[in-house]
Amino acid sequence: MNHPHPAETFGDFLKFLRKRARLTQRDIAAAVGYTEAHLSRLENNDRLPDLTTVAALFIPALDLKDDPAASERLLKLAAQARGGRAPQEVTREAEQEAGALEEIPAPLLRHVDRSALVSRIVAALKSDRCVALCGLAGMGKSALAATVARAQLPGTVFWHTFTEGVTTSPEAILRQLAHFLLAQEMEQVKPLVEPRRDAAPMPVDQQLTLIRSALADYSALLCFEDAHLIADNEASLSLLRHLMTTTDASFLLTSRVELPLPMTHVNVGGLEADEARALVQRLGLDLEPGAQTSLLSKTDRSPMLLKLAAGQLLEHGADVRPFLEHLETQPQVSSYLLNSILHDLPPAARWLASLLSVFRQPMDLYDETLVAMIVKSDLPGSLVETIFQLQNRYLIENARHVILHPLIRDFLYASLATDAPRKKRLHSLAAEWSEAAAGDIVEAAFHWMRAGDLEQASEVISDQSEALFNRGQASAAVQVVDEALERAARKRGETTSLRRRLLTARGDLLRGTVRAADAEASYREALSLAQGQPTVRAGIARNLVQSLLQRGQIAEALRLCQSATADLSPSDTVLRARLAAIEARAHLVLSKYEDAERVASEAIALADQFAEALPSVADDVYARCERTLGWVNYTRHPEGDESLVHYRRALECARRAGLRVNECAILSNTATALMERHELDAAAQAYEDALKGYEAIGDLYGAASILHNLGVLMGAREDNQAALRYFEQASEIERRVGDREGLL
């Protein structure tokens, strides 16, 4: 662990750790049984530290259990001050003193009451007798176990903290149990405690027999902390397994991995929302609601991560927003994640976790398409075994619905910055899966972009931009396009075609929204990049014309449409048909009904030529033209049936082609015709259906138009209050989007 404090003495490092934990000298002194003056002398290096006290009391008081690097450094500096003994010797000395019996840890200075979870643990102990509290480091497993233990009868609780290489062997466990039982006057274990100078050590099986006989006469709760340190120690696991199955003692373990023991495993996650807010308050953080929500979300309400974040914010007075946005890279947080959670993750598990950090949604690791892609990739191991490794460490829970801890996900993704080739490969895999298996165009484009393949990202999203708008995905898609445009601007070489496609897609996605002016600007910039390419210009012009029509710029829309058509050759049948369908609409808005009818009929005739080969495109043309013809006939015979016939045809074509915007517009026109026929209930229903459709896809222009029409309908029903409400809502939207014609 790389500490940000270059302390070279015990006192300096002790002071740094105390301040990092937001503790006063009085707090620490009370926790270790010193006076405040004595602690001050230690920090000023005026007193030598007691090695046993540092190991047994200072480390838990400073909450360093999950920070082995800091613990080791503190012990090393203490040892240097006393003459240079190694930290391992200090730990062993602390263990051997006074029978090495540990006391139940005292409540944390900033204790948070987790009564619901404590009750659940107590109930599990009563029913199952053997319980393991499992979860990621820093979730408060030890504090929970200590809370449960302190509620037991005095003298009935044995507490043993596993220390790697020191207290993890079967002999160490049996010796500690013997000291505990002897303290409870179980004389049969005395041979295990008294030195055997003239005899060989008693065999483990005989020691076990004595311990078992003592436990048979005594109701005890045996607590083992940090049991993940014996996960690969079969001898110690066998010892615990034997005691669990041959005695009536209760067992309570804390572990970062699931253990192969006959126990009920309780998954300990983050604090409940109210508990987390209480901890934030006790830590002295005064955050506005949005920042507090962000902090709780990023840390997943982990007590340790909340403390680390609070410590840095209070110590350095950091600007809250950027600090939280990059919490995973803050020194203490990133060191904690690396040293306490990810430090010994096998390569295959690290690879799979990194892939999961790339995805932006929960994943099913047994999805057949994803499995096939992973197997073909560079995963350095078995997928099934790798999934088990992640589950066993509580990095994932349900492999069918995988969600990484937010900070772990962000940390892993940030770490990929140092391995650009792997990052690109993982994003490419995610892009292929998003497109092939999920059918999610936005995610596919996002991942192609992050993989550095802007051409592929542009191709994916440009082909589907109108469809994305019709599905109500425009907001998410435009974020991807904006980032792609930024990357294209920095890209070396020729990027004109790439930027033109992205700008056109951006216009398609923003048209009809509150950012319609941005859509128009994007179309105009795209047009400027299509010089000398009449077919390309015609495609962009068609979309720009629709935007201009929405914004009431009818004359310019008509001129642009006719100009683009004039540049096309007679063989450009599809583009000419599509432009004609839009031109007919422009004539209609200008009340040039004969021109509208003529051009719409021409467009239908052109569409007939490619209807069999391109049915969806033909339906697009038919839907627009039939809608125009319906309105022309409505103006001639408002109460006649002919307009409704055209609208029905238009609606069928729009629905076949998936044109949600056109479908809603046609429903609105149908409702207007029904109103003229005094079929007010049917008209109201059609308007409501159209409004729901516009709102679903985020088309504010369409929604404002419907609200206006509903106001007219309410006026016809003489419900003037409702009519005014609809008019006010419509006017507010039209002001926001800049629709001057609609507002007038």
XYZ file of C-alpha atoms in Angstrom:
744
model
C 0.000 0.000 0.000
C 1.409 3.404 -0.957
C 0.588 5.778 1.868
C 0.373 9.469 1.048
C 2.303 10.237 4.263
C 6.109 9.691 4.184
C 6.366 9.087 7.961
C 9.688 7.632 9.119
C 8.963 7.371 12.858
C 6.360 5.533 14.889
C 4.993 8.757 16.364
C 4.567 10.462 13.004
C 2.796 7.485 11.473
C 0.577 7.034 14.542
C -0.488 10.675 14.276
C -1.179 10.291 10.540
C -3.317 7.171 11.081
C -5.232 8.813 13.934
C -6.076 11.854 11.826
C -7.008 9.697 8.860
C -9.487 7.861 11.098
C -10.841 11.253 12.291
C -10.047 10.408 15.926
C -8.782 12.681 18.684
C -5.913 11.868 21.042
C -8.546 11.425 23.748
C -10.422 8.880 21.610
C -7.348 6.707 21.057
C -6.120 7.069 24.630
C -9.483 5.874 25.958
C -9.503 2.920 23.572
C -6.044 1.648 24.584
C -6.102 2.586 28.283
C -3.535 5.407 28.130
C -3.733 8.988 29.317
C -4.068 11.707 26.713
C -0.673 13.057 27.779
C 0.959 9.633 27.303
C -0.491 9.387 23.782
C 0.777 12.878 22.975
C 4.289 11.831 24.066
C 4.086 8.746 21.834
C 3.146 10.879 18.824
C 6.019 13.269 19.604
C 8.404 10.285 19.878
C 9.097 11.181 23.539
C 8.054 7.676 24.719
C 8.877 4.254 23.310
C 5.843 2.236 22.175
C 4.941 -1.014 23.930
C 5.010 -3.629 21.167
C 2.333 -5.838 22.681
C -0.033 -2.910 23.174
C 0.486 -1.710 19.611
C -0.322 -5.158 18.221
C -3.242 -5.927 20.525
C -4.875 -2.515 21.033
C -3.685 0.224 18.675
C -4.384 -1.693 15.460
C -8.075 -2.352 16.285
C -8.490 1.136 17.782
C -7.252 2.670 14.507
C -9.537 0.321 12.534
C -6.588 -1.191 10.632
C -7.828 -4.783 10.533
C -8.628 -4.494 6.835
C -5.457 -2.578 6.044
C -2.625 -5.110 6.530
C -0.041 -2.869 4.891
C -0.673 -0.048 7.387
C -0.707 -2.519 10.320
C 2.613 -3.998 9.251
C 4.171 -0.582 8.817
C 3.004 0.583 12.259
C 4.427 -2.572 13.873
C 7.669 -2.227 11.941
C 8.148 1.366 13.081
C 7.312 0.344 16.670
C 9.845 -2.478 16.448
C 12.497 -0.124 15.093
C 11.884 2.242 17.981
C 12.350 -0.667 20.445
C 15.440 -2.112 18.806
C 14.443 -3.646 15.498
C 12.368 -6.789 16.171
C 10.311 -7.949 13.183
C 6.518 -7.393 13.132
C 5.986 -11.188 13.138
C 7.887 -11.469 16.417
C 5.841 -8.669 17.928
C 2.584 -10.356 16.911
C 3.748 -13.690 18.315
C 4.769 -12.067 21.577
C 1.377 -10.379 21.876
C -0.338 -13.697 21.290
C 1.624 -15.592 23.931
C 1.148 -13.110 26.763
C -1.358 -13.977 29.533
C -2.605 -17.060 27.739
C -3.128 -14.949 24.579
C -6.845 -14.726 25.268
C -8.505 -12.063 23.173
C -11.317 -9.958 24.473
C -14.407 -9.258 22.421
C -13.665 -6.056 20.462
C -15.156 -2.948 22.024
C -17.863 -1.073 20.089
C -16.530 1.216 17.386
C -16.360 4.877 18.304
C -18.767 5.589 15.445
C -20.931 2.540 15.975
C -24.029 2.200 13.804
C -26.928 0.179 15.151
C -27.749 -2.638 12.693
C -30.415 -4.183 14.896
C -32.342 -5.910 12.096
C -29.268 -7.765 10.841
C -28.113 -8.560 14.384
C -31.521 -10.094 15.125
C -31.260 -12.180 11.979
C -27.810 -13.461 13.019
C -28.986 -14.284 16.560
C -31.965 -16.175 15.135
C -29.672 -18.129 12.807
C -27.396 -19.052 15.729
C -30.346 -20.305 17.764
C -31.697 -22.440 14.952
C -28.529 -23.573 13.183
C -25.825 -23.138 15.870
C -23.053 -22.552 13.327
C -23.090 -19.287 11.347
C -20.562 -17.597 9.061
C -20.831 -13.887 8.303
C -19.502 -13.539 4.759
C -18.988 -10.620 2.428
C -16.500 -8.162 1.011
C -13.922 -6.528 3.243
C -15.185 -3.429 5.011
C -18.852 -4.399 5.239
C -18.807 -4.536 9.062
C -18.721 -8.309 9.622
C -16.418 -8.066 12.651
C -18.488 -5.312 14.267
C -21.626 -7.408 13.822
C -19.989 -10.509 15.298
C -18.721 -8.476 18.260
C -22.202 -7.025 18.845
C -23.692 -10.534 18.924
C -20.885 -11.789 21.175
C -21.218 -8.951 23.710
C -24.870 -9.882 24.200
C -23.907 -13.367 25.479
C -23.388 -14.308 29.131
C -19.984 -13.269 30.558
C -17.357 -15.986 30.274
C -19.193 -17.917 27.577
C -17.576 -16.305 24.519
C -14.256 -17.345 23.001
C -12.785 -14.866 20.490
C -9.939 -15.788 18.154
C -8.592 -13.651 15.326
C -6.747 -15.538 12.632
C -3.380 -14.035 11.709
C -1.688 -15.525 8.679
C 1.319 -17.659 9.638
C 0.764 -17.088 13.373
C -2.648 -18.250 14.648
C -4.024 -20.264 11.729
C -2.609 -23.713 12.546
C -4.630 -26.422 14.351
C -2.110 -26.274 17.229
C -2.641 -22.532 17.664
C -6.420 -22.923 17.642
C -6.333 -25.749 20.201
C -3.919 -23.833 22.462
C -6.189 -20.788 22.468
C -9.255 -22.902 23.182
C -7.393 -24.577 26.044
C -6.542 -21.208 27.631
C -10.170 -20.158 27.314
C -11.568 -23.346 28.816
C -9.021 -23.363 31.624
C -10.121 -19.835 32.505
C -13.613 -21.331 32.890
C -12.157 -23.910 35.341
C -12.193 -26.820 32.897
C -9.234 -28.587 34.511
C -9.080 -31.402 31.947
C -7.393 -29.076 29.440
C -4.580 -28.125 31.836
C -2.059 -30.461 30.134
C -2.489 -28.420 26.946
C -1.467 -25.217 28.691
C 1.336 -26.326 31.023
C 4.815 -26.560 29.474
C 5.985 -30.117 28.650
C 9.736 -29.763 29.079
C 10.631 -33.441 29.278
C 8.046 -34.904 26.901
C 7.145 -34.693 23.245
C 4.231 -32.405 22.301
C 0.868 -34.046 22.827
C -0.565 -35.342 19.499
C -3.278 -33.199 17.960
C -5.901 -35.938 18.215
C -5.333 -36.214 21.967
C -5.521 -32.439 22.355
C -8.769 -32.467 20.411
C -10.203 -35.155 22.685
C -9.532 -33.016 25.766
C -11.023 -29.894 24.149
C -14.082 -31.819 23.036
C -14.676 -33.254 26.502
C -14.449 -29.781 28.062
C -16.875 -28.293 25.532
C -19.316 -31.124 26.207
C -19.899 -29.755 29.705
C -19.989 -26.084 28.752
C -22.281 -23.916 26.615
C -19.998 -21.595 24.668
C -20.009 -19.330 21.629
C -16.763 -19.772 19.718
C -16.016 -16.758 17.496
C -13.342 -16.904 14.788
C -12.513 -13.711 12.950
C -10.964 -13.508 9.449
C -11.638 -17.187 8.777
C -10.892 -16.648 5.066
C -7.233 -16.984 6.081
C -7.763 -20.734 6.652
C -9.818 -21.301 3.492
C -6.916 -23.280 1.987
C -5.770 -24.832 5.273
C -7.439 -28.229 5.264
C -6.018 -29.213 8.660
C -7.554 -26.215 10.430
C -10.812 -26.558 8.490
C -10.997 -30.229 9.516
C -10.476 -29.251 13.145
C -13.337 -26.746 13.085
C -15.528 -29.153 11.130
C -14.925 -31.836 13.773
C -15.748 -29.503 16.660
C -18.914 -28.297 14.919
C -20.219 -31.810 14.435
C -19.134 -33.375 17.769
C -19.889 -30.639 20.314
C -22.869 -28.495 21.254
C -20.878 -25.275 21.120
C -22.117 -22.481 18.869
C -19.799 -21.075 16.203
C -19.727 -17.587 14.711
C -17.173 -16.915 11.966
C -16.381 -13.894 9.806
C -14.925 -14.499 6.361
C -14.422 -12.833 2.979
C -15.012 -16.144 1.198
C -17.526 -18.945 1.579
C -16.046 -21.773 3.634
C -16.475 -25.546 3.129
C -17.900 -25.976 6.617
C -21.325 -27.187 7.850
C -22.561 -23.662 8.547
C -25.284 -21.226 7.618
C -23.660 -18.481 5.545
C -25.127 -15.011 6.068
C -24.206 -12.551 3.323
C -23.290 -9.196 4.922
C -23.724 -6.344 2.458
C -23.701 -2.612 2.933
C -25.646 -0.684 5.539
C -29.325 0.016 5.119
C -29.983 3.494 3.705
C -30.969 5.022 7.061
C -28.013 3.336 8.790
C -25.615 4.711 6.152
C -27.018 8.222 6.512
C -26.587 7.972 10.290
C -22.932 6.955 9.831
C -22.291 9.834 7.419
C -23.685 12.220 10.009
C -21.521 10.749 12.792
C -18.464 11.015 10.562
C -19.058 14.779 10.478
C -19.865 15.050 6.769
C -22.342 17.759 5.835
C -23.376 16.932 2.253
C -26.258 18.233 0.193
C -28.803 15.483 -0.614
C -27.567 14.823 -4.156
C -23.945 14.417 -3.057
C -24.940 12.173 -0.159
C -26.991 9.960 -2.486
C -24.010 9.741 -4.852
C -21.667 8.797 -1.989
C -23.995 6.074 -0.710
C -24.494 4.702 -4.223
C -20.789 4.684 -5.119
C -19.729 2.972 -1.885
C -22.746 0.638 -1.890
C -23.048 1.824 1.737
C -19.892 -0.054 2.826
C -18.973 1.226 6.337
C -15.222 1.138 5.625
C -15.480 2.873 2.250
C -17.733 5.531 3.768
C -15.142 6.129 6.506
C -12.265 6.330 4.029
C -14.148 8.737 1.764
C -15.220 10.883 4.710
C -11.676 10.943 6.068
C -10.247 12.231 2.799
C -13.008 14.784 2.273
C -12.588 16.197 5.771
C -8.793 15.994 5.817
C -8.152 17.666 2.486
C -11.301 19.758 2.046
C -11.787 18.332 -1.430
C -14.381 19.660 -3.858
C -17.198 17.170 -3.313
C -18.520 16.687 -6.855
C -15.255 15.848 -8.686
C -14.091 13.870 -5.647
C -17.159 11.618 -5.803
C -17.057 11.327 -9.598
C -13.580 9.779 -9.325
C -13.863 8.186 -5.880
C -12.364 4.907 -7.124
C -9.036 6.638 -7.902
C -8.688 8.512 -4.595
C -5.468 7.206 -2.953
C -6.859 5.675 0.238
C -9.926 4.233 -1.467
C -8.018 2.724 -4.397
C -5.339 1.287 -2.081
C -8.023 -0.253 0.101
C -9.797 -1.816 -2.872
C -6.540 -3.189 -4.257
C -5.032 -4.453 -0.998
C -8.138 -5.705 0.790
C -10.430 -6.999 -1.967
C -8.572 -7.535 -5.232
C -4.967 -8.133 -4.122
C -4.823 -11.917 -4.719
C -7.551 -12.302 -7.326
C -6.545 -15.057 -9.803
C -5.808 -13.830 -13.366
C -8.916 -15.433 -14.874
C -11.177 -13.930 -12.183
C -9.556 -10.529 -12.699
C -10.135 -10.836 -16.474
C -13.814 -11.735 -16.072
C -14.378 -9.021 -13.456
C -12.777 -6.511 -15.842
C -15.157 -7.618 -18.606
C -18.098 -7.113 -16.251
C -16.804 -3.618 -15.446
C -17.036 -2.767 -19.153
C -20.737 -3.604 -19.411
C -23.166 -0.939 -18.221
C -26.027 -3.287 -17.318
C -26.478 -6.482 -15.257
C -25.196 -9.536 -17.134
C -26.128 -13.212 -17.328
C -22.835 -15.136 -17.281
C -24.640 -18.227 -18.541
C -26.074 -16.489 -21.612
C -25.183 -18.863 -24.458
C -23.973 -16.154 -26.833
C -21.851 -14.489 -24.164
C -20.372 -17.828 -23.070
C -19.412 -18.649 -26.669
C -17.738 -15.259 -27.067
C -15.834 -15.573 -23.773
C -14.627 -19.080 -24.630
C -13.212 -17.753 -27.927
C -11.547 -14.823 -26.150
C -8.363 -14.642 -24.088
C -9.880 -15.719 -20.742
C -6.915 -17.412 -18.991
C -8.848 -20.288 -17.428
C -12.130 -22.202 -17.123
C -15.237 -20.016 -17.181
C -17.151 -22.194 -14.687
C -14.239 -22.197 -12.231
C -13.756 -18.455 -12.695
C -17.422 -17.736 -11.938
C -17.091 -19.829 -8.774
C -13.994 -17.844 -7.717
C -15.890 -14.556 -8.033
C -18.906 -15.954 -6.172
C -16.769 -17.472 -3.439
C -15.190 -14.070 -2.796
C -18.597 -12.340 -2.804
C -17.577 -10.173 -5.747
C -20.695 -11.459 -7.485
C -23.760 -13.175 -6.088
C -26.205 -14.336 -8.756
C -24.330 -15.371 -11.917
C -27.583 -14.987 -13.867
C -27.856 -11.327 -12.873
C -24.358 -10.016 -12.158
C -23.873 -6.573 -10.648
C -20.413 -5.636 -9.381
C -19.991 -3.365 -6.370
C -20.029 0.160 -7.900
C -16.567 1.166 -6.681
C -15.019 -2.173 -7.598
C -16.518 -1.844 -11.076
C -15.217 1.717 -11.435
C -11.785 0.771 -10.056
C -11.414 -2.193 -12.424
C -12.501 -0.093 -15.392
C -10.100 2.718 -14.456
C -7.316 0.117 -14.170
C -7.874 -0.908 -17.802
C -6.413 2.450 -18.819
C -2.976 0.905 -18.242
C -3.733 -1.979 -20.629
C -5.219 -0.324 -23.725
C -5.159 -3.475 -25.940
C -7.142 -5.487 -23.383
C -9.576 -2.610 -22.867
C -10.262 -2.490 -26.617
C -10.723 -6.278 -26.804
C -13.190 -6.280 -23.914
C -15.201 -3.395 -25.388
C -15.241 -5.129 -28.783
C -16.590 -8.289 -27.166
C -19.239 -6.224 -25.367
C -20.160 -4.481 -28.640
C -20.573 -7.763 -30.516
C -22.728 -9.195 -27.730
C -24.865 -6.034 -27.433
C -25.592 -6.074 -31.158
C -25.949 -9.833 -31.740
C -27.585 -11.078 -28.537
C -29.247 -8.079 -26.891
C -30.184 -6.161 -30.033
C -29.189 -3.000 -28.182
C -27.906 -0.593 -30.830
C -27.047 2.171 -28.377
C -24.870 -0.111 -26.235
C -23.235 -1.632 -29.321
C -22.316 1.836 -30.612
C -21.040 2.860 -27.169
C -18.748 -0.158 -26.921
C -17.459 0.155 -30.514
C -16.623 3.768 -29.737
C -14.805 2.865 -26.491
C -12.962 0.131 -28.421
C -11.619 2.881 -30.664
C -13.610 1.758 -33.733
C -15.435 5.001 -34.513
C -16.324 3.861 -38.030
C -18.189 0.831 -36.692
C -19.867 2.930 -33.989
C -20.983 5.437 -36.620
C -22.274 2.720 -38.934
C -24.295 1.037 -36.185
C -26.001 4.174 -34.912
C -26.392 6.008 -38.251
C -28.359 3.160 -39.771
C -30.759 3.127 -36.824
C -31.005 6.776 -35.742
C -34.635 7.291 -36.795
C -35.597 3.906 -35.355
C -33.932 4.836 -32.066
C -35.946 8.062 -31.929
C -39.135 6.116 -32.605
C -38.264 3.737 -29.736
C -37.704 6.586 -27.275
C -33.950 5.916 -27.047
C -32.819 9.235 -28.494
C -31.498 10.693 -25.226
C -29.167 7.768 -24.511
C -28.051 7.515 -28.142
C -27.179 11.209 -28.503
C -24.761 10.938 -25.562
C -22.876 8.244 -27.467
C -22.879 10.338 -30.653
C -21.584 13.419 -28.817
C -18.677 11.446 -27.335
C -17.958 9.904 -30.746
C -17.857 13.383 -32.310
C -15.365 14.532 -29.665
C -13.152 11.526 -30.410
C -13.493 12.073 -34.167
C -12.317 15.673 -33.745
C -9.124 14.366 -32.095
C -8.632 11.550 -34.596
C -5.794 11.881 -37.097
C -6.385 11.575 -40.804
C -9.484 12.100 -42.950
C -12.661 12.132 -40.854
C -15.088 14.121 -43.062
C -17.327 11.169 -43.908
C -17.286 9.918 -40.307
C -18.242 13.302 -38.861
C -20.953 13.826 -41.506
C -22.632 10.522 -40.599
C -22.430 11.257 -36.888
C -23.822 14.774 -37.322
C -26.729 13.457 -39.387
C -27.478 10.845 -36.722
C -27.322 13.576 -34.080
C -29.897 15.625 -35.973
C -32.187 12.603 -36.287
C -31.967 11.968 -32.536
C -32.586 15.570 -31.439
C -35.310 16.475 -33.939
C -38.622 16.954 -32.170
C -37.014 17.422 -28.761
C -36.334 20.535 -26.705
C -32.955 20.619 -28.505
C -34.499 20.916 -31.974
C -32.298 23.944 -32.722
C -29.232 21.745 -32.104
C -30.676 19.162 -34.479
C -31.030 21.792 -37.205
C -27.456 22.985 -36.631
C -26.162 19.416 -36.878
C -27.992 18.844 -40.167
C -26.616 22.089 -41.626
C -23.057 21.170 -40.615
C -23.528 17.701 -42.102
C -24.748 19.291 -45.344
C -21.593 21.414 -45.498
C -19.532 18.211 -45.350
C -21.375 16.634 -48.308
C -20.281 18.967 -51.118
C -20.359 17.324 -54.543
C -22.385 14.334 -53.293
C -25.991 14.923 -54.453
C -27.446 11.671 -53.113
C -25.819 12.156 -49.729
C -26.977 15.784 -49.613
C -30.510 14.725 -50.555
C -30.656 12.278 -47.631
C -29.516 14.931 -45.175
C -31.769 17.579 -46.736
C -34.797 15.308 -46.310
C -34.170 15.150 -42.575
C -33.408 18.853 -42.271
C -36.643 19.683 -44.123
C -38.640 17.697 -41.554
C -36.957 19.661 -38.767
C -37.704 22.963 -40.511
C -41.345 21.976 -40.964
C -41.619 21.266 -37.240
C -40.118 24.656 -36.421
C -42.458 26.545 -38.751
C -39.842 27.449 -41.383
C -42.037 26.240 -44.237
C -40.785 28.354 -47.132
C -37.141 27.412 -46.548
C -38.121 23.768 -46.125
C -39.883 23.765 -49.497
C -36.967 25.464 -51.284
C -34.434 23.040 -49.805
C -36.559 20.027 -50.695
C -37.011 21.118 -54.312
C -33.314 22.023 -54.648
C -32.195 18.620 -53.376
C -34.603 16.839 -55.734
C -33.339 18.841 -58.708
C -29.778 17.625 -58.075
C -30.803 13.949 -58.237
C -30.782 11.823 -61.381
C -34.006 10.159 -62.601
C -32.618 6.798 -61.432
C -32.578 7.918 -57.785
C -36.120 6.658 -57.374
C -36.079 6.018 -53.624
C -34.689 9.417 -52.633
C -36.963 11.240 -55.055
C -39.989 9.434 -53.601
C -38.994 10.240 -50.022
C -38.305 13.882 -50.805
C -41.605 14.152 -52.680
C -43.494 12.827 -49.638
C -41.955 15.613 -47.526
C -42.478 18.249 -50.224
C -46.181 17.360 -50.384
C -46.417 18.024 -46.667
C -44.788 21.457 -47.117
C -47.334 22.381 -49.824
C -50.114 21.277 -47.487
C -48.895 23.494 -44.621
C -48.796 26.426 -47.080
C -52.435 25.581 -48.022
C -51.396 24.730 -51.600
C -53.737 21.759 -51.637
C -53.614 20.986 -55.361
C -49.794 20.983 -55.322
C -49.835 18.823 -52.204
C -52.195 16.323 -53.834
C -50.180 16.234 -57.076
C -46.773 15.730 -55.427
C -48.159 13.113 -53.003
C -49.581 11.122 -55.928
C -46.217 11.342 -57.716
C -44.463 10.057 -54.599
C -46.855 7.099 -54.332
C -46.217 6.216 -57.981
C -42.453 6.268 -57.367
C -42.812 4.128 -54.230
C -44.778 1.539 -56.213
C -41.595 0.934 -58.228
C -39.591 -0.333 -55.224
C -42.342 -1.498 -52.847
C -41.573 -5.173 -53.377
C -37.804 -4.762 -52.892
C -37.971 -2.206 -50.063
C -41.354 -2.620 -48.352
C -40.498 -0.623 -45.206
C -39.200 2.346 -47.168
C -42.257 2.219 -49.414
C -44.529 2.102 -46.349
C -42.742 5.207 -45.041
C -43.611 7.057 -48.283
C -47.171 5.676 -48.388
C -47.847 6.641 -44.748
C -46.732 10.241 -45.270
C -48.539 10.672 -48.581
C -51.806 9.054 -47.449
C -51.755 11.330 -44.416
C -51.343 14.374 -46.695
C -54.150 13.167 -48.969
C -56.338 12.595 -45.955
C -55.881 16.187 -44.846
C -56.520 17.541 -48.368
C -59.799 15.621 -48.496
C -60.665 16.766 -44.983
C -60.392 20.417 -46.080
C -62.754 19.726 -48.990
C -65.292 17.542 -47.157
C -64.780 17.906 -43.369
C -67.651 15.591 -42.496
C -67.035 13.097 -45.303
C -65.612 9.588 -45.142
C -62.802 9.916 -47.698
C -60.318 11.558 -45.329
C -60.783 8.745 -42.801
C -60.124 6.162 -45.534
C -56.776 7.813 -46.309
C -55.916 8.061 -42.609
C -56.651 4.346 -42.098
C -54.303 3.443 -44.957
C -51.665 5.795 -43.584
C -51.972 4.275 -40.088
C -51.573 0.728 -41.403
C -48.421 1.692 -43.341
C -46.901 3.618 -40.412
C -47.433 0.705 -38.041
C -45.965 -1.794 -40.507
C -42.856 0.375 -40.898
C -42.549 1.072 -37.157
C -42.934 4.828 -37.656
C -44.090 5.869 -34.197
C -43.917 9.601 -34.903
C -46.030 9.257 -38.052
C -48.430 6.916 -36.292
C -49.066 9.506 -33.579
C -49.495 12.306 -36.154
C -51.997 10.221 -38.113
C -53.948 9.457 -34.929
C -54.097 13.188 -34.259
C -55.409 13.889 -37.776
C -57.958 11.095 -37.399
C -59.161 12.588 -34.122
C -59.578 15.994 -35.752
C -61.700 14.442 -38.511
C -63.787 12.572 -35.920
C -64.329 15.807 -34.018
C -65.700 17.417 -37.173
C -68.181 14.541 -37.373
C -69.168 15.247 -33.701
C -67.787 11.873 -32.570
C -66.184 13.515 -29.544
C -65.556 10.397 -27.425
C -63.779 8.611 -30.278
C -61.813 11.795 -31.027
C -60.746 12.176 -27.388
C -59.538 8.553 -27.317
C -57.503 9.004 -30.510
C -55.915 12.182 -29.124
C -55.037 10.432 -25.847
C -53.438 7.520 -27.736
C -51.405 9.969 -29.807
C -50.313 11.918 -26.700
C -49.114 8.737 -24.956
C -47.149 7.812 -28.045
C -45.458 11.212 -28.356
C -44.599 11.276 -24.653
C -43.133 7.761 -24.839
C -40.668 8.735 -27.559
C -39.970 12.242 -26.228
C -41.401 14.171 -29.203
C -42.294 17.495 -27.598
C -43.538 19.105 -30.822
C -46.069 16.348 -31.315
C -47.120 16.393 -27.660
C -47.718 20.167 -27.789
C -49.854 19.770 -30.908
C -52.021 17.113 -29.244
C -52.423 19.174 -26.076
C -53.595 22.085 -28.221
C -56.129 19.872 -29.983
C -57.372 18.462 -26.695
C -57.943 22.052 -25.587
C -60.070 22.632 -28.675
C -62.018 19.442 -27.962
C -62.618 20.467 -24.338
C -63.861 23.818 -25.612
C -66.321 21.993 -27.873
C -67.551 20.181 -24.772
C -67.834 23.559 -23.008
C -65.325 22.480 -20.366
C -63.419 25.768 -20.458
C -61.231 25.139 -17.413
C -59.885 21.885 -18.891
C -59.424 23.606 -22.257
C -57.321 26.368 -20.682
C -55.171 23.839 -18.850
C -54.395 22.034 -22.124
C -53.647 25.310 -23.922
C -51.290 26.423 -21.159
C -49.410 23.099 -21.248
C -49.095 23.288 -25.038
C -47.870 26.901 -24.932
C -45.231 26.099 -22.318
C -43.784 23.296 -24.474
C -43.854 25.454 -27.623
C -41.928 28.201 -25.825
C -39.293 25.664 -24.720
C -38.755 24.157 -28.179
C -39.018 27.456 -30.099
C -42.093 26.532 -32.149
C -43.271 30.055 -33.057
C -46.004 28.883 -35.434
C -47.457 26.512 -32.851
C -47.322 29.154 -30.141
C -49.114 31.702 -32.314
